[in-house]
Tab-separated table of C-alpha atoms in Angstrom:
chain	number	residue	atom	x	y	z
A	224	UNK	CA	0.000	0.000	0.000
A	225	UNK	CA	1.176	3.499	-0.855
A	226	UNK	CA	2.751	4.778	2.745
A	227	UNK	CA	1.737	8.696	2.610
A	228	UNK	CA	2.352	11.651	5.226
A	229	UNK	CA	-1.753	13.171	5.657
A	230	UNK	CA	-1.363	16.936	4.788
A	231	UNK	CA	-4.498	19.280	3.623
A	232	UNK	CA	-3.177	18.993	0.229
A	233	UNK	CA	-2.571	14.757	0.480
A	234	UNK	CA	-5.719	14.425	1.729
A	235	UNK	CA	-7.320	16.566	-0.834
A	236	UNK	CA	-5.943	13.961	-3.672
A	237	UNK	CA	-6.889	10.915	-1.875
A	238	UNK	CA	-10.511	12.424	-1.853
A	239	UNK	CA	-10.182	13.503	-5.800
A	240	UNK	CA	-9.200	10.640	-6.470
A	241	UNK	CA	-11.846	8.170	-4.331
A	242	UNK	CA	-14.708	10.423	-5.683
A	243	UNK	CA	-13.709	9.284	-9.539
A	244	UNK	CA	-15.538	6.084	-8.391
A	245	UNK	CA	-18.901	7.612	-7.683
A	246	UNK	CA	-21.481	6.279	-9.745
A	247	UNK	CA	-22.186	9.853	-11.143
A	248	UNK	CA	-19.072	9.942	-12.472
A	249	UNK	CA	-20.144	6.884	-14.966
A	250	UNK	CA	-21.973	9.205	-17.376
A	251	UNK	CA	-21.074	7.362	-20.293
A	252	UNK	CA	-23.227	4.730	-19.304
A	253	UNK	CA	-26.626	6.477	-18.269
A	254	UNK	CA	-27.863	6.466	-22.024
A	255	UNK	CA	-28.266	2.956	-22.315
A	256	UNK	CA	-29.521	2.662	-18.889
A	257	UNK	CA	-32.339	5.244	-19.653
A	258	UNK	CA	-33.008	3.085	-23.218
A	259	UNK	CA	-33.757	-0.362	-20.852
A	260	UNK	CA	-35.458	1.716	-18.320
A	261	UNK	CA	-37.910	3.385	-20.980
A	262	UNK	CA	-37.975	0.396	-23.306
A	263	UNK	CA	-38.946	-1.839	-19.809
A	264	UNK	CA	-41.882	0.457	-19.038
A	265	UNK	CA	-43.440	0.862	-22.332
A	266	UNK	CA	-43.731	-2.980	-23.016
A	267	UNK	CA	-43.116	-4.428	-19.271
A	268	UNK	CA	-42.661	-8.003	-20.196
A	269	UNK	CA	-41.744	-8.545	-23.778
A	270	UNK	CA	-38.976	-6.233	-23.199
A	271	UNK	CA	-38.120	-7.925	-19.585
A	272	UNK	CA	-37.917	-11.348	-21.489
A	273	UNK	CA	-35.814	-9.940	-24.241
A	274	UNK	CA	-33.051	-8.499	-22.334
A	275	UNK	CA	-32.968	-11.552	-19.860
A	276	UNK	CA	-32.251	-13.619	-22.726
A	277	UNK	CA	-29.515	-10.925	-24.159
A	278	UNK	CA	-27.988	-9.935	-20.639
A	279	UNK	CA	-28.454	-13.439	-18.870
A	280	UNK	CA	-28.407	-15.919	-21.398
A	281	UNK	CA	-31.617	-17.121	-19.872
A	282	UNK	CA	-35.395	-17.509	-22.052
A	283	UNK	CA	-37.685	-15.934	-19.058
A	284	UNK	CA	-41.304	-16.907	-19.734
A	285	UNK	CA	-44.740	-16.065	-17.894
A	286	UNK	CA	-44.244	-19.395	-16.735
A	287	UNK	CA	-40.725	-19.568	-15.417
A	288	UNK	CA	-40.777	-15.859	-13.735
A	289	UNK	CA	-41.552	-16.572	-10.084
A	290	UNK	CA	-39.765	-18.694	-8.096
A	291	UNK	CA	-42.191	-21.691	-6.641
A	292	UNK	CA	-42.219	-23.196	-3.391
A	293	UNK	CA	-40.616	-26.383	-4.474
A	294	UNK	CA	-37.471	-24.151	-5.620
A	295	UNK	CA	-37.425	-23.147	-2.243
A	296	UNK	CA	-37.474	-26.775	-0.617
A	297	UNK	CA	-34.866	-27.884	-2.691
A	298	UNK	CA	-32.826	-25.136	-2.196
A	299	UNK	CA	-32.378	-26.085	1.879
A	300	UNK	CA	-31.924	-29.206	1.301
A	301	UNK	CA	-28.834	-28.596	-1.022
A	302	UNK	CA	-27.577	-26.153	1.739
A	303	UNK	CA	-25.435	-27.374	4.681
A	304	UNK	CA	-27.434	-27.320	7.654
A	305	UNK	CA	-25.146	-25.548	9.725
A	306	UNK	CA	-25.171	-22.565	7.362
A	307	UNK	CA	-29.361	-22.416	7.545
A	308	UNK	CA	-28.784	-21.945	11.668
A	309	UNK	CA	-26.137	-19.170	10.901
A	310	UNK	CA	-28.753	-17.472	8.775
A	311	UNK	CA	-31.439	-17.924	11.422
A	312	UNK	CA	-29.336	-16.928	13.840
A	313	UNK	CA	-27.964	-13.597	11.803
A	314	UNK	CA	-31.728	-13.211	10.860
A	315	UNK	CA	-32.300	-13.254	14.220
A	316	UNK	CA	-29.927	-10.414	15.468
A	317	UNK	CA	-30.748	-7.969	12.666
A	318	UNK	CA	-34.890	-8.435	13.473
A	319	UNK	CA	-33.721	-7.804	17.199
A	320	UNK	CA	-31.779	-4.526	16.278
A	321	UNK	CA	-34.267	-2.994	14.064
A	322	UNK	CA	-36.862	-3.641	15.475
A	323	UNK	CA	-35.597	-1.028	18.524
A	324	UNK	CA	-35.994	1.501	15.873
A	325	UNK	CA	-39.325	1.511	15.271
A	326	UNK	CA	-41.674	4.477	16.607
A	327	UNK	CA	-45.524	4.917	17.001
A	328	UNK	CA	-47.456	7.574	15.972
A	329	UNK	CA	-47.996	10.619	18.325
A	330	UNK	CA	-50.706	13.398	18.529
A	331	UNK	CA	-50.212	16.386	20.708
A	332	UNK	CA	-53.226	17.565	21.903
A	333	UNK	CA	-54.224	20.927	24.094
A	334	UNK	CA	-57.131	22.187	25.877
A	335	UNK	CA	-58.415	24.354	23.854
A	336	UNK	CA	-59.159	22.188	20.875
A	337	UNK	CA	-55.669	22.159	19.028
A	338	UNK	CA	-54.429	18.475	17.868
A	339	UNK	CA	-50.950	18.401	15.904
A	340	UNK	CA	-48.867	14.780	15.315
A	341	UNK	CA	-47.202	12.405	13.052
A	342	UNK	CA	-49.169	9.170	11.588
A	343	UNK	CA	-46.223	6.693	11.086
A	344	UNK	CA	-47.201	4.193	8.321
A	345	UNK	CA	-45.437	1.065	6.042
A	346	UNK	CA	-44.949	1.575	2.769
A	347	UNK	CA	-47.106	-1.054	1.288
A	348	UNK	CA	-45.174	-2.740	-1.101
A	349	UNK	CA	-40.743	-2.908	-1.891
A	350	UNK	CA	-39.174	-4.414	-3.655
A	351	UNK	CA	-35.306	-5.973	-3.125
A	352	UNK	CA	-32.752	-6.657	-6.232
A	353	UNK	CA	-30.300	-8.961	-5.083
A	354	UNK	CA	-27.050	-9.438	-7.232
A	355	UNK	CA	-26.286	-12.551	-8.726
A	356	UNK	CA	-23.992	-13.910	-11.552
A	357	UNK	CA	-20.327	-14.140	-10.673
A	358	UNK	CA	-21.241	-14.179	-6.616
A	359	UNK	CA	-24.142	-14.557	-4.422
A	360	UNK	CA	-24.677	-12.618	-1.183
A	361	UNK	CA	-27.758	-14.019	1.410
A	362	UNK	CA	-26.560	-11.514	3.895
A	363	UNK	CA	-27.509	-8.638	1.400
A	364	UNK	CA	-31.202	-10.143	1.538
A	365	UNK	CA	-31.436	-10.998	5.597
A	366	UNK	CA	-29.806	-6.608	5.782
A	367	UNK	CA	-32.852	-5.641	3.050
A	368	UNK	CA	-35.390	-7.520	3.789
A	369	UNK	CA	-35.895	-7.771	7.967
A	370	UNK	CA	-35.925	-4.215	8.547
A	371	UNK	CA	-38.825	-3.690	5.676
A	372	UNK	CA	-40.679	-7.046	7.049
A	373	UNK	CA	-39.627	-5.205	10.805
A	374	UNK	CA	-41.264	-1.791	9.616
A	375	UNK	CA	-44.722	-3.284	8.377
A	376	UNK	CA	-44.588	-3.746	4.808
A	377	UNK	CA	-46.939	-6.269	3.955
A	378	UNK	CA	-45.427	-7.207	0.390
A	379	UNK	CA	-41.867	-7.663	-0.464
A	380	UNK	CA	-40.876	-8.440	-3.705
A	381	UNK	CA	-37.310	-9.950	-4.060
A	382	UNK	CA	-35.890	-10.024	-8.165
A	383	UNK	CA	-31.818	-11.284	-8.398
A	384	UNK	CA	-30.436	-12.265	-12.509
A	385	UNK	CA	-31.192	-15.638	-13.314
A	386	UNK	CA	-27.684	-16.776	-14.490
A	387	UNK	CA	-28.183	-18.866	-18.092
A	388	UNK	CA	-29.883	-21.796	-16.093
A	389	UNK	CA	-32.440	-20.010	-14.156
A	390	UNK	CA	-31.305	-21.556	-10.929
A	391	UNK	CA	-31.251	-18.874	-8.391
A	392	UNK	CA	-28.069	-19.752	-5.381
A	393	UNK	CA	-29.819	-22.030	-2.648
A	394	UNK	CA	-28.232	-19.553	0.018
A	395	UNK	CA	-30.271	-16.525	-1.744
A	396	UNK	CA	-33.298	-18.539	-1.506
A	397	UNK	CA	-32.943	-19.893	2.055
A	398	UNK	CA	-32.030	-16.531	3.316
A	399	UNK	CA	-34.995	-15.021	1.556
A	400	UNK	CA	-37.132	-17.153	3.284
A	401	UNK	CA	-36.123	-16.916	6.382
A	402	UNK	CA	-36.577	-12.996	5.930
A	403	UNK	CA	-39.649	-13.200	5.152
A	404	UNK	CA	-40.159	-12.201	1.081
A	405	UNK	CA	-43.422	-12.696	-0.039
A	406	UNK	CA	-42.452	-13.207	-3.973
A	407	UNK	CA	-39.138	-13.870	-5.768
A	408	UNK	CA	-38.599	-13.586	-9.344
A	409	UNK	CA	-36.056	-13.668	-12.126
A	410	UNK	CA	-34.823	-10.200	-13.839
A	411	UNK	CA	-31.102	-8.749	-13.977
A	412	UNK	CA	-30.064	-5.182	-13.368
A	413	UNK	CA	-31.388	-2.636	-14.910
A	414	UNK	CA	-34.439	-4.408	-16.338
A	415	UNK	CA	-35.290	-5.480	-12.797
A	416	UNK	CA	-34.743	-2.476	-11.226
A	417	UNK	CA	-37.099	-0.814	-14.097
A	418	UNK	CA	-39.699	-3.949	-13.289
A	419	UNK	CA	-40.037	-3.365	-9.821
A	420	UNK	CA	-40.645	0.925	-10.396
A	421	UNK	CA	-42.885	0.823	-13.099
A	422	UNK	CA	-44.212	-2.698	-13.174
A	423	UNK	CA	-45.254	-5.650	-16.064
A	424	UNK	CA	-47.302	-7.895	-16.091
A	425	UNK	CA	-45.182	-10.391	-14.197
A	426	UNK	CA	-44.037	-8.003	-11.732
A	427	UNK	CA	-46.170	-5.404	-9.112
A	428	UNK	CA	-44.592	-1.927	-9.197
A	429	UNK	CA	-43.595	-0.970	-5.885
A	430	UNK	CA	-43.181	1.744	-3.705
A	431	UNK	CA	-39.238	1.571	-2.461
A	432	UNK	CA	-36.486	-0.391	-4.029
A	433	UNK	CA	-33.503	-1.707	-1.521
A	434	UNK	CA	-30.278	-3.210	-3.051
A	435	UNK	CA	-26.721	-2.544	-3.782
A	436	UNK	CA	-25.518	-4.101	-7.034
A	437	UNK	CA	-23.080	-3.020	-9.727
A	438	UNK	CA	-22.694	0.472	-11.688
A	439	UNK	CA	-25.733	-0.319	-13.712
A	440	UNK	CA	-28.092	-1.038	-10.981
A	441	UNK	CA	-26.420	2.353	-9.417
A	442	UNK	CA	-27.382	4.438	-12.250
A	443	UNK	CA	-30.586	2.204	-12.933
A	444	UNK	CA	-31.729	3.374	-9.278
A	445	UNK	CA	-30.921	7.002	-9.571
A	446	UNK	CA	-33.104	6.784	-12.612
A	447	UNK	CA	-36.342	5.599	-11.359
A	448	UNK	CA	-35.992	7.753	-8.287
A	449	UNK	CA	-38.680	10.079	-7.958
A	450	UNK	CA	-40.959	7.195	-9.901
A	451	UNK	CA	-40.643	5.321	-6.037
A	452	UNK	CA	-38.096	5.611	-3.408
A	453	UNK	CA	-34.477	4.327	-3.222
A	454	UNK	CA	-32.298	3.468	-0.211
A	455	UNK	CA	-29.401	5.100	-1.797
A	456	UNK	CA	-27.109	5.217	-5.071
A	457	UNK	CA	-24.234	2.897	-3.540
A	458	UNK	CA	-20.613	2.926	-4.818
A	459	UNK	CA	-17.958	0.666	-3.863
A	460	UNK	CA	-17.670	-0.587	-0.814
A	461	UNK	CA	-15.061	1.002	1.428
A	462	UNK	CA	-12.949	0.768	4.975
A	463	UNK	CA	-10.731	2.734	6.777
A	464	UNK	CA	-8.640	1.817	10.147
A	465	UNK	CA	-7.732	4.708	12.447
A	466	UNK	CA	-4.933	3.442	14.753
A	467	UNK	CA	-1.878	4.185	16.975
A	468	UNK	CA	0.663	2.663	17.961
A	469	UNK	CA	-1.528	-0.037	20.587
A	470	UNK	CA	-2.857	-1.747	17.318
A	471	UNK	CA	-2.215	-5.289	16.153
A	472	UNK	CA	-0.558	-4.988	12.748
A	473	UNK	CA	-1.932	-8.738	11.709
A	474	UNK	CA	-5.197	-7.736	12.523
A	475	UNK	CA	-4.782	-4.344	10.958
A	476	UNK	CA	-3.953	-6.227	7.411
A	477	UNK	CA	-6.313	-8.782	7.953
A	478	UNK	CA	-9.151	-6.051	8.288
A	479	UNK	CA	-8.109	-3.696	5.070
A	480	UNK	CA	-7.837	-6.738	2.822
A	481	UNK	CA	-11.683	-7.971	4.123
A	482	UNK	CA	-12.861	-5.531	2.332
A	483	UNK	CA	-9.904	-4.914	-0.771
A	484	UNK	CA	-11.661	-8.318	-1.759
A	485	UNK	CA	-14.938	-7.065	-3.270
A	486	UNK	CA	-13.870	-5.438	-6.411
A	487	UNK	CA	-11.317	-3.700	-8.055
A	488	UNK	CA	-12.525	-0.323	-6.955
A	489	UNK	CA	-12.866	-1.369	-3.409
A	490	UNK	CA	-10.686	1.166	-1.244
A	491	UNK	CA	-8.748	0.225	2.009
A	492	UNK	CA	-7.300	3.106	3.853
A	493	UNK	CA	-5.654	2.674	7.275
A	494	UNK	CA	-4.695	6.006	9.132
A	495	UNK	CA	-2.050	6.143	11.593
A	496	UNK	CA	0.284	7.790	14.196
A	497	UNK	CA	2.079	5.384	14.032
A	498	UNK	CA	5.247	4.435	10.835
A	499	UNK	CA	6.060	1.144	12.496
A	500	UNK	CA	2.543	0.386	12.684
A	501	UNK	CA	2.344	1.361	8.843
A	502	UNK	CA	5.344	-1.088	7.856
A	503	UNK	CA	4.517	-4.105	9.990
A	504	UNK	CA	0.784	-3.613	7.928
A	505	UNK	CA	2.237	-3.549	4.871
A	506	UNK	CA	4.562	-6.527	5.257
A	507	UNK	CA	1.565	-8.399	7.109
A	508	UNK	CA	-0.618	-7.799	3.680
A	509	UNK	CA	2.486	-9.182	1.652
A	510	UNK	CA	1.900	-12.054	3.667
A	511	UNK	CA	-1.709	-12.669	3.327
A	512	UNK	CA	-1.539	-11.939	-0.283
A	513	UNK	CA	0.268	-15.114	-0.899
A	514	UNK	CA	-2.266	-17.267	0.293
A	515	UNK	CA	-5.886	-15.435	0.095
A	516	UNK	CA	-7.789	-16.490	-3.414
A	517	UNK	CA	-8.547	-13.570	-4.606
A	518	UNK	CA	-4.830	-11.908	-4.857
A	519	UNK	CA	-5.412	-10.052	-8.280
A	520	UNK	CA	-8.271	-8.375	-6.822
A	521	UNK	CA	-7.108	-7.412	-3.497
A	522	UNK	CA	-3.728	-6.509	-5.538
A	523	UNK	CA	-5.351	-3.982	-8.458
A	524	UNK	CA	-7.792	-2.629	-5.513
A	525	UNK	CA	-4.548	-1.909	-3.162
A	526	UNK	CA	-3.016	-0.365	-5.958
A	527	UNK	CA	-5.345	2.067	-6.853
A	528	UNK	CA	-7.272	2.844	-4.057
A	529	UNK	CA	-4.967	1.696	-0.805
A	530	UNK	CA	-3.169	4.309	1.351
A	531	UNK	CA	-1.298	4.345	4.471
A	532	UNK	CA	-2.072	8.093	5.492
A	533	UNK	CA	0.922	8.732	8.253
A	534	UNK	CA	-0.719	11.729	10.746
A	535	UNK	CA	1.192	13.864	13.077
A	536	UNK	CA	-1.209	13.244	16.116
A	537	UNK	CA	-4.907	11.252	16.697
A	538	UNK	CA	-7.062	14.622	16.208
A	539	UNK	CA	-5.115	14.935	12.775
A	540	UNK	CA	-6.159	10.978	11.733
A	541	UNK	CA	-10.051	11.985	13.333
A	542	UNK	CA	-10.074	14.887	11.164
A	543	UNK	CA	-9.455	12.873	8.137
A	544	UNK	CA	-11.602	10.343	9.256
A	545	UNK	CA	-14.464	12.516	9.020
A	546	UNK	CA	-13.716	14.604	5.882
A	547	UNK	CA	-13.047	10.950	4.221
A	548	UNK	CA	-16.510	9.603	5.769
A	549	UNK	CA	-16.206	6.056	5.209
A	550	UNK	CA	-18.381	3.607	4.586
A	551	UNK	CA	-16.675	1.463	7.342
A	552	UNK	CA	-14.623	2.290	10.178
A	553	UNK	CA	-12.522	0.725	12.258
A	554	UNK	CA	-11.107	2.135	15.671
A	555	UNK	CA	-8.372	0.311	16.750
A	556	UNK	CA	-6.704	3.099	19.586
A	557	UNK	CA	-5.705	2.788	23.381
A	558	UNK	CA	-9.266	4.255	24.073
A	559	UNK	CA	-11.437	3.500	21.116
A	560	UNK	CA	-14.829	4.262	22.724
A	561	UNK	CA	-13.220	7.830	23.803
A	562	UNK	CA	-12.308	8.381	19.826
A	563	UNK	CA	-15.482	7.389	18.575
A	564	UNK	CA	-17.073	10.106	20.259
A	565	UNK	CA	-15.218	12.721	18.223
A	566	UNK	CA	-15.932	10.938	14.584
A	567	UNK	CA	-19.149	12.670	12.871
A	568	UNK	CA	-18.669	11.177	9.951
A	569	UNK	CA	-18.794	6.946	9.015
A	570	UNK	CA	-21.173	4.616	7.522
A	571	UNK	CA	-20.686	2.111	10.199
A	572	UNK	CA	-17.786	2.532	13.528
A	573	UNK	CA	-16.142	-0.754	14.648
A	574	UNK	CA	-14.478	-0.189	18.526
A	575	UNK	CA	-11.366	-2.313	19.312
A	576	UNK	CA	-9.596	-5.119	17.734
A	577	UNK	CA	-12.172	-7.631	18.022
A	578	UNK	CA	-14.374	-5.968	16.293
A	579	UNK	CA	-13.683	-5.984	12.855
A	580	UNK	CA	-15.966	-5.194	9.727
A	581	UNK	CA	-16.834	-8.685	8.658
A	582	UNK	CA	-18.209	-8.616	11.689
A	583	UNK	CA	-21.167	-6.621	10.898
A	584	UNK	CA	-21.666	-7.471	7.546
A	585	UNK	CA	-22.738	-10.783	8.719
A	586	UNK	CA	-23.893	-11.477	11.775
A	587	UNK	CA	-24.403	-8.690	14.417
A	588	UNK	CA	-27.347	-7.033	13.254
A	589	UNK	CA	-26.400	-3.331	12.538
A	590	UNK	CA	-27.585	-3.102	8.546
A	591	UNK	CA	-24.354	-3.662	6.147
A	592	UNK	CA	-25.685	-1.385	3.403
A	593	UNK	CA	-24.182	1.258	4.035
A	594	UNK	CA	-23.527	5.248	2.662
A	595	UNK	CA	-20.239	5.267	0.293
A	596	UNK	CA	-18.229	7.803	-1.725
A	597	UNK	CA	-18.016	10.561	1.327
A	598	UNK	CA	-22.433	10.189	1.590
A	599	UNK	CA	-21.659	9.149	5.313
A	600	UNK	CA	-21.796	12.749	5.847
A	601	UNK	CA	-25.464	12.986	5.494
A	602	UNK	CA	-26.755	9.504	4.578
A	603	UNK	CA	-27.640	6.674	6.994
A	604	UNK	CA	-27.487	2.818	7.232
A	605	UNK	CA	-30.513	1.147	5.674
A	606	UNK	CA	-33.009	1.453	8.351
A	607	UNK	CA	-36.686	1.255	9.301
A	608	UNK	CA	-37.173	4.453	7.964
A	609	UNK	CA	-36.454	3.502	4.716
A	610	UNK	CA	-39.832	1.748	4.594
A	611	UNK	CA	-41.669	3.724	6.766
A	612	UNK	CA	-43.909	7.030	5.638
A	613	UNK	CA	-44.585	9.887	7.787
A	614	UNK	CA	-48.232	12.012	7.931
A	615	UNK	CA	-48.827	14.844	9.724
A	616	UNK	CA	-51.947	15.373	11.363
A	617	UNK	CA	-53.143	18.601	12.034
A	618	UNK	CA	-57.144	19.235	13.998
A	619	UNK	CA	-57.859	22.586	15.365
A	620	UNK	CA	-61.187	23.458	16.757
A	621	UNK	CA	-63.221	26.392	16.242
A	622	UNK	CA	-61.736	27.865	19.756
A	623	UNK	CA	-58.358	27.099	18.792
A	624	UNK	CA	-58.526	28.607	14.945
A	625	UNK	CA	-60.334	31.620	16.483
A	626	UNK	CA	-56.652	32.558	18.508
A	627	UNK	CA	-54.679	32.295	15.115
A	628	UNK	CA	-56.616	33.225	12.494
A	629	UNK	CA	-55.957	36.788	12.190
A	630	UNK	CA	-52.143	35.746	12.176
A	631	UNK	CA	-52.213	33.373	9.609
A	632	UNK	CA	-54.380	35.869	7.170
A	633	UNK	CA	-51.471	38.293	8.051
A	634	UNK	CA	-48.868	35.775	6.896
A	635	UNK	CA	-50.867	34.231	3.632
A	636	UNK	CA	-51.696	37.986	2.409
A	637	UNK	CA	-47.755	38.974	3.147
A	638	UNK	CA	-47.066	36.299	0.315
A	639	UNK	CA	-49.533	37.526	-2.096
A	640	UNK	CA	-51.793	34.630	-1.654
A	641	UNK	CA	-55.036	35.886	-0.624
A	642	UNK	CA	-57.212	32.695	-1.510
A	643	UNK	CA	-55.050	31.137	1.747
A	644	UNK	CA	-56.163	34.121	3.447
A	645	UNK	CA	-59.542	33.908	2.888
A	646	UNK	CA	-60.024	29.846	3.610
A	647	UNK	CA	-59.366	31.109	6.948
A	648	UNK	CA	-61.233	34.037	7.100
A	649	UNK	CA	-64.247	32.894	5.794
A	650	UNK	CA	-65.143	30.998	8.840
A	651	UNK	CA	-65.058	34.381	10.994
A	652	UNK	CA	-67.170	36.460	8.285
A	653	UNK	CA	-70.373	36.488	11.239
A	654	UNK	CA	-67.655	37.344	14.260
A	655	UNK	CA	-66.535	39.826	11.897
């Protein structure tokens, strides 16, 4: 990894240059995205089966579509049996944490008449893509699915690519039912994304699409935004390590490389005050590249997106922490609990050296989808309240609207909108 003293103006390139892997940045592609999108919702299904069959080498059909019960069956049998009690058990801890963030409704009312208060309600239907081909990832579908099953929503809708068989991974499956989808089905990318916002006649158009997936499904989401809701436009994933001198160097390497593994744009960043720290980490990931299976990856994503940022002192490593805002981020300091409480800015914090990152992307029940590309600053964690809607409620009685009304003519009039004014006004003209 490239060892690098943090400076304003070093920190300024390592931000240029993470940024060049936002999905905005991939303009060049958002043509043909737009083409599937508007082709999908003009003839839903014929052009759903077409692309499946150019995209996925797979002939989708009316019949074939939907994934059946018996798809499901077979798919826990074919999966080891110890695996199905981690996912119940993972399942388990997410439904536990999110469900800790739900809230009721409230109403505020006064004597005199005057009700004000929020009606909290589930969206009724989202959808989930789920990525397929080249990998499969069940703990994608336990962190989408629970905390939309957890906020109310009474139909989820789970679409992942077919692959040129049509077999759908038995872990995707399994996991899906132990979440708690109500209907899977077979679409890839953008076509599914496009499925789920508008609808076909295969597939119901829903309210909310959850998901991370590749630059397509990215730009595919920011597309149909507005048509429904998105949890976010996700980039690559992302972790940084703040550390001093107290930190375990194996651990350290171990941790930046868990997440170098997902692509070649995956970034690793490990902050330090520490430059014996920095060259026991880089030997230690010499090491473990020599034996982990996906070297090339790790290697290319190291290269281009790996830095050892060398700070002066902690509060200089925190302040890059938060003007970097991770996705993930691990504290691994003397006091980590004490440093954590001067971070603004990270998708997800991880306090003290047994706490690394895998560690919540699997099993403890925090969500793992998670703000990227510097959004930590004012984006959140999938969450309840991504399938939640909010209402206000407003009830005033005649006493109450008597107090006001004068005041609220006064401000409608002050914006030249005298038809306001007079809704109120109208039901003083006797009093008057």
């Amino acid at each position: 990894m490239k060892k690098v003293k943090l400076t304003a103006e070093t920190k300024n390139q390592i931000l240029e240059n993470l940024l060049k892997r936002n999905p905005s940045q991939y303009t060049q592609y958002e043509q043909t995205v737009n083409d599937i999108i508007s082709n999908i919702r003009e003839n839903k299904n014929k052009a759903l089966f077409e692309y499946t069959a150019k995209f996925d080498g797979y002939q989708l059909t009316e019949e074939n579509i939907l994934v059946t019960r018996a798809e499901i069956d077979a798919a826990y049998k074919e999966l080891d049996p110890a695996l199905i009690d981690v996912l119940k058990e993972a399942a388990e801890n997410i439904r536990s944490f999110h469900a800790k963030q739900l809230r009721n409704s409230w109403f505020d009312a006064k004597e005199d008449g005057t009700i004000v208060g929020m009606k909290i309600t589930a969206i009724e239907r989202a959808g989930v893509y789920v990525p397929g081909g080249k990998a499969a990832y069940p703990s994608s579908v336990l962190m989408n699915v629970i905390p939309a099953k957890v906020a109310g929503v009474k139909d989820i809708i789970m679409v992942t690519p077919p692959g040129k068989t049509g077999v759908i991974n038995p872990g995707t499956l399994v996991a899906a039912d132990i979440a708690g989808v109500d209907r899977g089905g077979r679409g890839g990318v953008e076509q599914a994304i496009a499925g789920m916002a508008f609808g076909t006649e295969s597939i119901i158009k829903v309210e909310t699409i959850a998901g991370p997936g590749n630059i397509y499904v990215a730009l595919a989401k920011k597309a149909v935004y507005g048509h429904c809701s998105i949890d976010s436009i996700a980039g690559p994933s992302e972790v940084m390590v703040l550390a001093d001198e107290t930190a375990n160097a194996h651990y350290v390497a171990a941790d930046l490389l868990s997440q170098a593994e997902h692509d070649e744009l995956a970034s690793a960043i490990l902050v330090t005050t520490s430059e014996k720290l920095a060259d026991e980490v880089n030997k230690e990931i010499d090491g473990y590249l020599l034996k982990l299976e996906r070297e090339p990856i790790m290697r290319k994503s190291l290269d281009n997106y790996g830095y050892i940022l060398l700070a002066d002192n902690i509060q200089d490593g925190i302040d890059a922490v938060n003007e970097i805002a991770s996705e993930h981020l691990e504290i691994l300091t003397a006091n980590p609990w004490e440093t954590m409480t001067k971070v603004r800015n990270a998708g997800a914090i991880f306090l003290g050296e047994y706490s690394s990152e895998p560690l919540g992307d699997y099993f403890a029940g925090p969500n793992h989808i998670l703000p990227t590309n510097g959004t930590a600053k004012f984006f959140s964690p999938v969450n309840i309240d991504d399938f939640i809607k909010k209402t206000s409620i407003i009830s005033y009685s005649k006493e109450a609207l008597s107090k006001v009304h004068k005041q609220i003519e006064l401000f409608a009039k002050s914006e030249g909108l005298t038809a306001h004014a007079n809704s109120i006004a109208v039901r003083f003209e006797e009093e008057d």
